[in-house]
PDB file of C-alpha atoms in Angstrom:
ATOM      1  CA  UNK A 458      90.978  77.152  88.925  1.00 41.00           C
ATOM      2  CA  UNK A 459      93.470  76.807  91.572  1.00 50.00           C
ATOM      3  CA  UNK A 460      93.152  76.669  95.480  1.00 67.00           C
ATOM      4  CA  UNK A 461      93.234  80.075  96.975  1.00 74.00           C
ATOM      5  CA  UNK A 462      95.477  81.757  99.597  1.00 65.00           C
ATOM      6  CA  UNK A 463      94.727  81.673 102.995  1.00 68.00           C
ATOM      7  CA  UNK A 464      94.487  84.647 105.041  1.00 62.00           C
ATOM      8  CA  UNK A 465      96.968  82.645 107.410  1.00 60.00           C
ATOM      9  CA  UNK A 466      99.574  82.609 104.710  1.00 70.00           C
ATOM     10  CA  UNK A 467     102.058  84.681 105.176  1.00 75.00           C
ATOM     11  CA  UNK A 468     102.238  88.198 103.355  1.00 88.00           C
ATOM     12  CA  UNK A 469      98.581  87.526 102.468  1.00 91.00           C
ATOM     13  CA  UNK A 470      96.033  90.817 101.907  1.00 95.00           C
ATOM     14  CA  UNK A 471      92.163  90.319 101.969  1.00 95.00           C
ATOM     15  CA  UNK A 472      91.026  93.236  99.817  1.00 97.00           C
ATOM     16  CA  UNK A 473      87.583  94.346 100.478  1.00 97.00           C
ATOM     17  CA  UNK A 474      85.871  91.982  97.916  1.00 97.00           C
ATOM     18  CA  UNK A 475      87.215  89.111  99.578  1.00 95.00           C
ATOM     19  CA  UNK A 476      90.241  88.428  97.041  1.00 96.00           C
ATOM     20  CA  UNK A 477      93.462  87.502  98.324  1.00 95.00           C
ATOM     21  CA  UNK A 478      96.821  88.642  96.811  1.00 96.00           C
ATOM     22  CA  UNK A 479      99.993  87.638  98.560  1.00 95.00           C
ATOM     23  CA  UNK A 480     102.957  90.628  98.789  1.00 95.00           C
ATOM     24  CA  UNK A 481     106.577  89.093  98.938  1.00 93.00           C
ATOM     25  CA  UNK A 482     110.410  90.142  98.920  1.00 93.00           C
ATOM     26  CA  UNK A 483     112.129  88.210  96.004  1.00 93.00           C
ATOM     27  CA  UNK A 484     115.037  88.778  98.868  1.00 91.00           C
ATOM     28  CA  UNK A 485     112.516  86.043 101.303  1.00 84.00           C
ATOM     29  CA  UNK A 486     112.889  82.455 100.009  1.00 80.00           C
ATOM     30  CA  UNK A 487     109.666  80.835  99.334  1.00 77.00           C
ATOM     31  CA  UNK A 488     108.876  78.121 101.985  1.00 71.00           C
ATOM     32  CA  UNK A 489     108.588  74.967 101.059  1.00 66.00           C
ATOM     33  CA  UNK A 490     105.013  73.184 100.726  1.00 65.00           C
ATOM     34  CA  UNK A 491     102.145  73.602  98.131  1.00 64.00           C
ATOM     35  CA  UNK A 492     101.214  77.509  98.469  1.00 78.00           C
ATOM     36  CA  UNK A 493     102.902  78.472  95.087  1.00 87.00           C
ATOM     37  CA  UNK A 494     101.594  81.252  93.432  1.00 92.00           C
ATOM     38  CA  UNK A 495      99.636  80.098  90.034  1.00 93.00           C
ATOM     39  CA  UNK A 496     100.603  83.705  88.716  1.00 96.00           C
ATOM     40  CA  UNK A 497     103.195  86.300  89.963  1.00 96.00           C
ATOM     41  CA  UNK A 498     103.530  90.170  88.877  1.00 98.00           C
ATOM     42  CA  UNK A 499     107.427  91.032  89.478  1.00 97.00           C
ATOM     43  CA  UNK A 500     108.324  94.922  90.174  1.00 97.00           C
ATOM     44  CA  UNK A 501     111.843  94.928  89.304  1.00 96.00           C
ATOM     45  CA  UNK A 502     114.080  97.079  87.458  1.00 94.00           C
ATOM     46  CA  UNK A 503     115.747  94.058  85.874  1.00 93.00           C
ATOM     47  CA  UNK A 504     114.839  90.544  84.568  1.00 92.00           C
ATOM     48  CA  UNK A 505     113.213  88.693  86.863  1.00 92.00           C
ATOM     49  CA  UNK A 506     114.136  84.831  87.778  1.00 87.00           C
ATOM     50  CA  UNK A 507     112.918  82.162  86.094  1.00 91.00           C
ATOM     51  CA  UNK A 508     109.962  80.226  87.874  1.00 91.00           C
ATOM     52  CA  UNK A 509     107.643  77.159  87.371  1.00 91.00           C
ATOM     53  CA  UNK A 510     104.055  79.450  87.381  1.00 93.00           C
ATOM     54  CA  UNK A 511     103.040  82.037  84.714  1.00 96.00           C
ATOM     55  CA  UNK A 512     104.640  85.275  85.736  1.00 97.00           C
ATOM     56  CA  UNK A 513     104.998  89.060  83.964  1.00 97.00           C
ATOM     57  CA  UNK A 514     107.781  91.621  84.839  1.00 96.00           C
ATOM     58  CA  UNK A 515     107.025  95.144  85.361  1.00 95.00           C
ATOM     59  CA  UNK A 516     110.255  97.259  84.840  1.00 96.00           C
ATOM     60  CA  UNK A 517     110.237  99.117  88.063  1.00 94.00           C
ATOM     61  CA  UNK A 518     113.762 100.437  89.413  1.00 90.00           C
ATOM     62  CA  UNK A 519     114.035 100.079  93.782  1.00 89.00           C
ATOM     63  CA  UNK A 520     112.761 103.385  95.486  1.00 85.00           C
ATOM     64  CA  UNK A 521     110.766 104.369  91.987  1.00 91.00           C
ATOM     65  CA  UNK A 522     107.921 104.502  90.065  1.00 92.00           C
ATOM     66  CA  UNK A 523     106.977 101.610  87.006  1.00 94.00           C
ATOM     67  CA  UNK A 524     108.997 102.853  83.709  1.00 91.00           C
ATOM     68  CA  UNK A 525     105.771 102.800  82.119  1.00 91.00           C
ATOM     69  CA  UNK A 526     102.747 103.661  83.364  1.00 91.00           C
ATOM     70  CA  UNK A 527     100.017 102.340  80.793  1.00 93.00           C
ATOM     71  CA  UNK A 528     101.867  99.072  81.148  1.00 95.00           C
ATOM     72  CA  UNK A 529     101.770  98.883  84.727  1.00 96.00           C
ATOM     73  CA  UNK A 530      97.809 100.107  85.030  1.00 96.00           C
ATOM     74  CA  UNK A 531      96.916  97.194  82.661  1.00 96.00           C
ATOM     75  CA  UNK A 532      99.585  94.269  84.572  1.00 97.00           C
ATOM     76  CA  UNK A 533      98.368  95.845  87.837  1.00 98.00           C
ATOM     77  CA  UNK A 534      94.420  95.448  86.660  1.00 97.00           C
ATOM     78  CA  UNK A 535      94.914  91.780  84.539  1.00 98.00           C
ATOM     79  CA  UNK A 536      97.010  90.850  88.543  1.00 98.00           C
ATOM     80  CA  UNK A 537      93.395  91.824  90.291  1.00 98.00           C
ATOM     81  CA  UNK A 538      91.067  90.304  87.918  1.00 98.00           C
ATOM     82  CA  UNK A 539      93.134  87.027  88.234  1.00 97.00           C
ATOM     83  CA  UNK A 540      93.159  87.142  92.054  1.00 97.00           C
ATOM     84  CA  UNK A 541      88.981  86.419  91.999  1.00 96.00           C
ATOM     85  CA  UNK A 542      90.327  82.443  91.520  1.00 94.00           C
ATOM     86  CA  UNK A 543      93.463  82.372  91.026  1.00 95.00           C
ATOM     87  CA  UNK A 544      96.691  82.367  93.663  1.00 94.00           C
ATOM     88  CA  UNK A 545      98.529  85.521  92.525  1.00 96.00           C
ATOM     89  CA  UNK A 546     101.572  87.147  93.847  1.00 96.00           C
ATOM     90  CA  UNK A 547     102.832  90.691  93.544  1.00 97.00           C
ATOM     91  CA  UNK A 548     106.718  90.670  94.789  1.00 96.00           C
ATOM     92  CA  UNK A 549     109.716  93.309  94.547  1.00 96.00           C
ATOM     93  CA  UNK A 550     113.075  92.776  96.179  1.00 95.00           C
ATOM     94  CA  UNK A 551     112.115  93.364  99.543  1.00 94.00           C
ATOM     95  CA  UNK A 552     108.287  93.402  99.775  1.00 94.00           C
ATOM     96  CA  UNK A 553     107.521  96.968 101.003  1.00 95.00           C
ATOM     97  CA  UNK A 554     107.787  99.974  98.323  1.00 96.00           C
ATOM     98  CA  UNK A 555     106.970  98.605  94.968  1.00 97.00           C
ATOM     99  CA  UNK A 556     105.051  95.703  96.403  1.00 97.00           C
ATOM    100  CA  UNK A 557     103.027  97.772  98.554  1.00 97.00           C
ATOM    101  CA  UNK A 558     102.269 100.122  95.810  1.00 97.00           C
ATOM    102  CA  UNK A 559     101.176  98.258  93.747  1.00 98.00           C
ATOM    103  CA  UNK A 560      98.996  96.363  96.226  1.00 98.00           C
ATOM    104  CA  UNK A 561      97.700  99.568  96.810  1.00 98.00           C
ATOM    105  CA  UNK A 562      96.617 100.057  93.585  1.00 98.00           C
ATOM    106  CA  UNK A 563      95.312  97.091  93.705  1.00 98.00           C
ATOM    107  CA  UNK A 564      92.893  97.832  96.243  1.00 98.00           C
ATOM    108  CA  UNK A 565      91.749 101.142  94.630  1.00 98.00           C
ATOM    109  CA  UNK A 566      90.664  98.855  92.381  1.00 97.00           C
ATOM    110  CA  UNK A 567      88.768  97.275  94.451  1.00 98.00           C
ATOM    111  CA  UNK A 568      87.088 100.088  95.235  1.00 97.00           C
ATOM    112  CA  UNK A 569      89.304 101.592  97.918  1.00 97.00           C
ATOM    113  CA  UNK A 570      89.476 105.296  97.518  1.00 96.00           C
ATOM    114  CA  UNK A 571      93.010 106.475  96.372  1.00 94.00           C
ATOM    115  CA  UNK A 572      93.746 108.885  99.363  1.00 95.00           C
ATOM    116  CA  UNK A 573      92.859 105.696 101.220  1.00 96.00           C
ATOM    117  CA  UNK A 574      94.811 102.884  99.817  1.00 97.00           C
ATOM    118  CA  UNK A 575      98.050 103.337 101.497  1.00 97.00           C
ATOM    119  CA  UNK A 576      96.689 103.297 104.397  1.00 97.00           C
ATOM    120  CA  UNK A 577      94.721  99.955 103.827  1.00 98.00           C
ATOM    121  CA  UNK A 578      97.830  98.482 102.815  1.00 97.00           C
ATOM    122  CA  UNK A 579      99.959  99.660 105.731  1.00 97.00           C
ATOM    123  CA  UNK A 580      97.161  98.229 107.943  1.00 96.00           C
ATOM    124  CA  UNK A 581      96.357  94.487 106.377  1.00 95.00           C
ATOM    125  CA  UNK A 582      99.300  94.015 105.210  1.00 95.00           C
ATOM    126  CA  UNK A 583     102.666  96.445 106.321  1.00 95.00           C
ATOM    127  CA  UNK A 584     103.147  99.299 108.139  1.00 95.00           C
ATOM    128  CA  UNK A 585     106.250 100.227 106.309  1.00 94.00           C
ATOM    129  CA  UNK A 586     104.654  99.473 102.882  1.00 95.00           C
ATOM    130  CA  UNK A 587     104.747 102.407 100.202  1.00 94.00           C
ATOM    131  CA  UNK A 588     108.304 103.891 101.131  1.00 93.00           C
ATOM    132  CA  UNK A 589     107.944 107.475  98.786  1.00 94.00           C
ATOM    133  CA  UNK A 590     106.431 110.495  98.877  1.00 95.00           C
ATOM    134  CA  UNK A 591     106.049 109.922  94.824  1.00 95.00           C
ATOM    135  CA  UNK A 592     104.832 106.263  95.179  1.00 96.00           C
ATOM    136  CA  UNK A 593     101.988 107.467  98.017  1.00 96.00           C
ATOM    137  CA  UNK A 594     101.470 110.147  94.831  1.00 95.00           C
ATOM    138  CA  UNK A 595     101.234 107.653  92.957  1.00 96.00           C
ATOM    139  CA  UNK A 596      98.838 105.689  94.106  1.00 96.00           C
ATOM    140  CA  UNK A 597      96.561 108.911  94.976  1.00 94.00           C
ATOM    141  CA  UNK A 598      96.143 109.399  91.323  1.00 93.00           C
ATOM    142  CA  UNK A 599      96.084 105.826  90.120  1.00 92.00           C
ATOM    143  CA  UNK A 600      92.439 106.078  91.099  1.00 74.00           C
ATOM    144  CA  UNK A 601      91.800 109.214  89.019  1.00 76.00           C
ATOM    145  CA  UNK A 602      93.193 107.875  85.715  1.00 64.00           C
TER     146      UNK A 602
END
């Protein structure tokens, strides 16, 4: 088991059960200094860059919803069961839309309620986060399926 995030990293969220899942833009260079991810969930609609942790790639076009949805459920729940000890990252291009989605879904499992998440999000972790009417949508439902 690795050493977890800190709340004071940067683009850190605390979801209710106390695990810690860091949201970043692939567009933001990592800083330099031992807060790597051990694991990172990429939301892109094309291949995502090679790094030196385990990683899996979502196919998830800018402004969208994930290509396929049974997919993304199971990334999306195997990224918040590894979060309880591990350091795990969720990034898009900029940070906000898909990375906020799916952080949102995230918390619903976690036991936020659906109507709710989105709103959790935008307050622990960005205001602007979850840019769609159909990825809002989306996460409403996530917690109904």
């Amino acid at each position: 088991m690795s050493e977890l995030w800190s709340e004071s990293d940067n683009g850190v969220l605390r979801l209710p059960s106390g695990r810690l899942v860091r949201g970043r833009g692939l567009r933001h260079p990592l800083a330099p200094g031992p807060h790597l991810p051990s694991y990172a969930l990429y939301l892109l609609g094309g291949q995502p860059p090679d790094v030196p942790w385990e990683s899996d790639w979502i196919r998830w076009p800018d402004f969208r919803l994930p290509s396929d949805r049974a997919d993304a459920r199971a990334a999306l729940k195997n990224a918040w069961e590894r979060a309880a000890g591990e350091r795990v990252e969720i990034a898009c291009g900029g940070g906000r839309g898909r990375t906020g989605t799916a952080l949102a879904c995230l918390a619903v499992l976690d036991g936020v309620p659906g109507e709710e998440a989105v709103a959790y999000v935008r307050r622990h972790y960005d205001r602007h986060a979850v840019e769609t009417p159909w990825q809002r949508r989306y996460v409403r439902r996530f917690g109904e399926g």
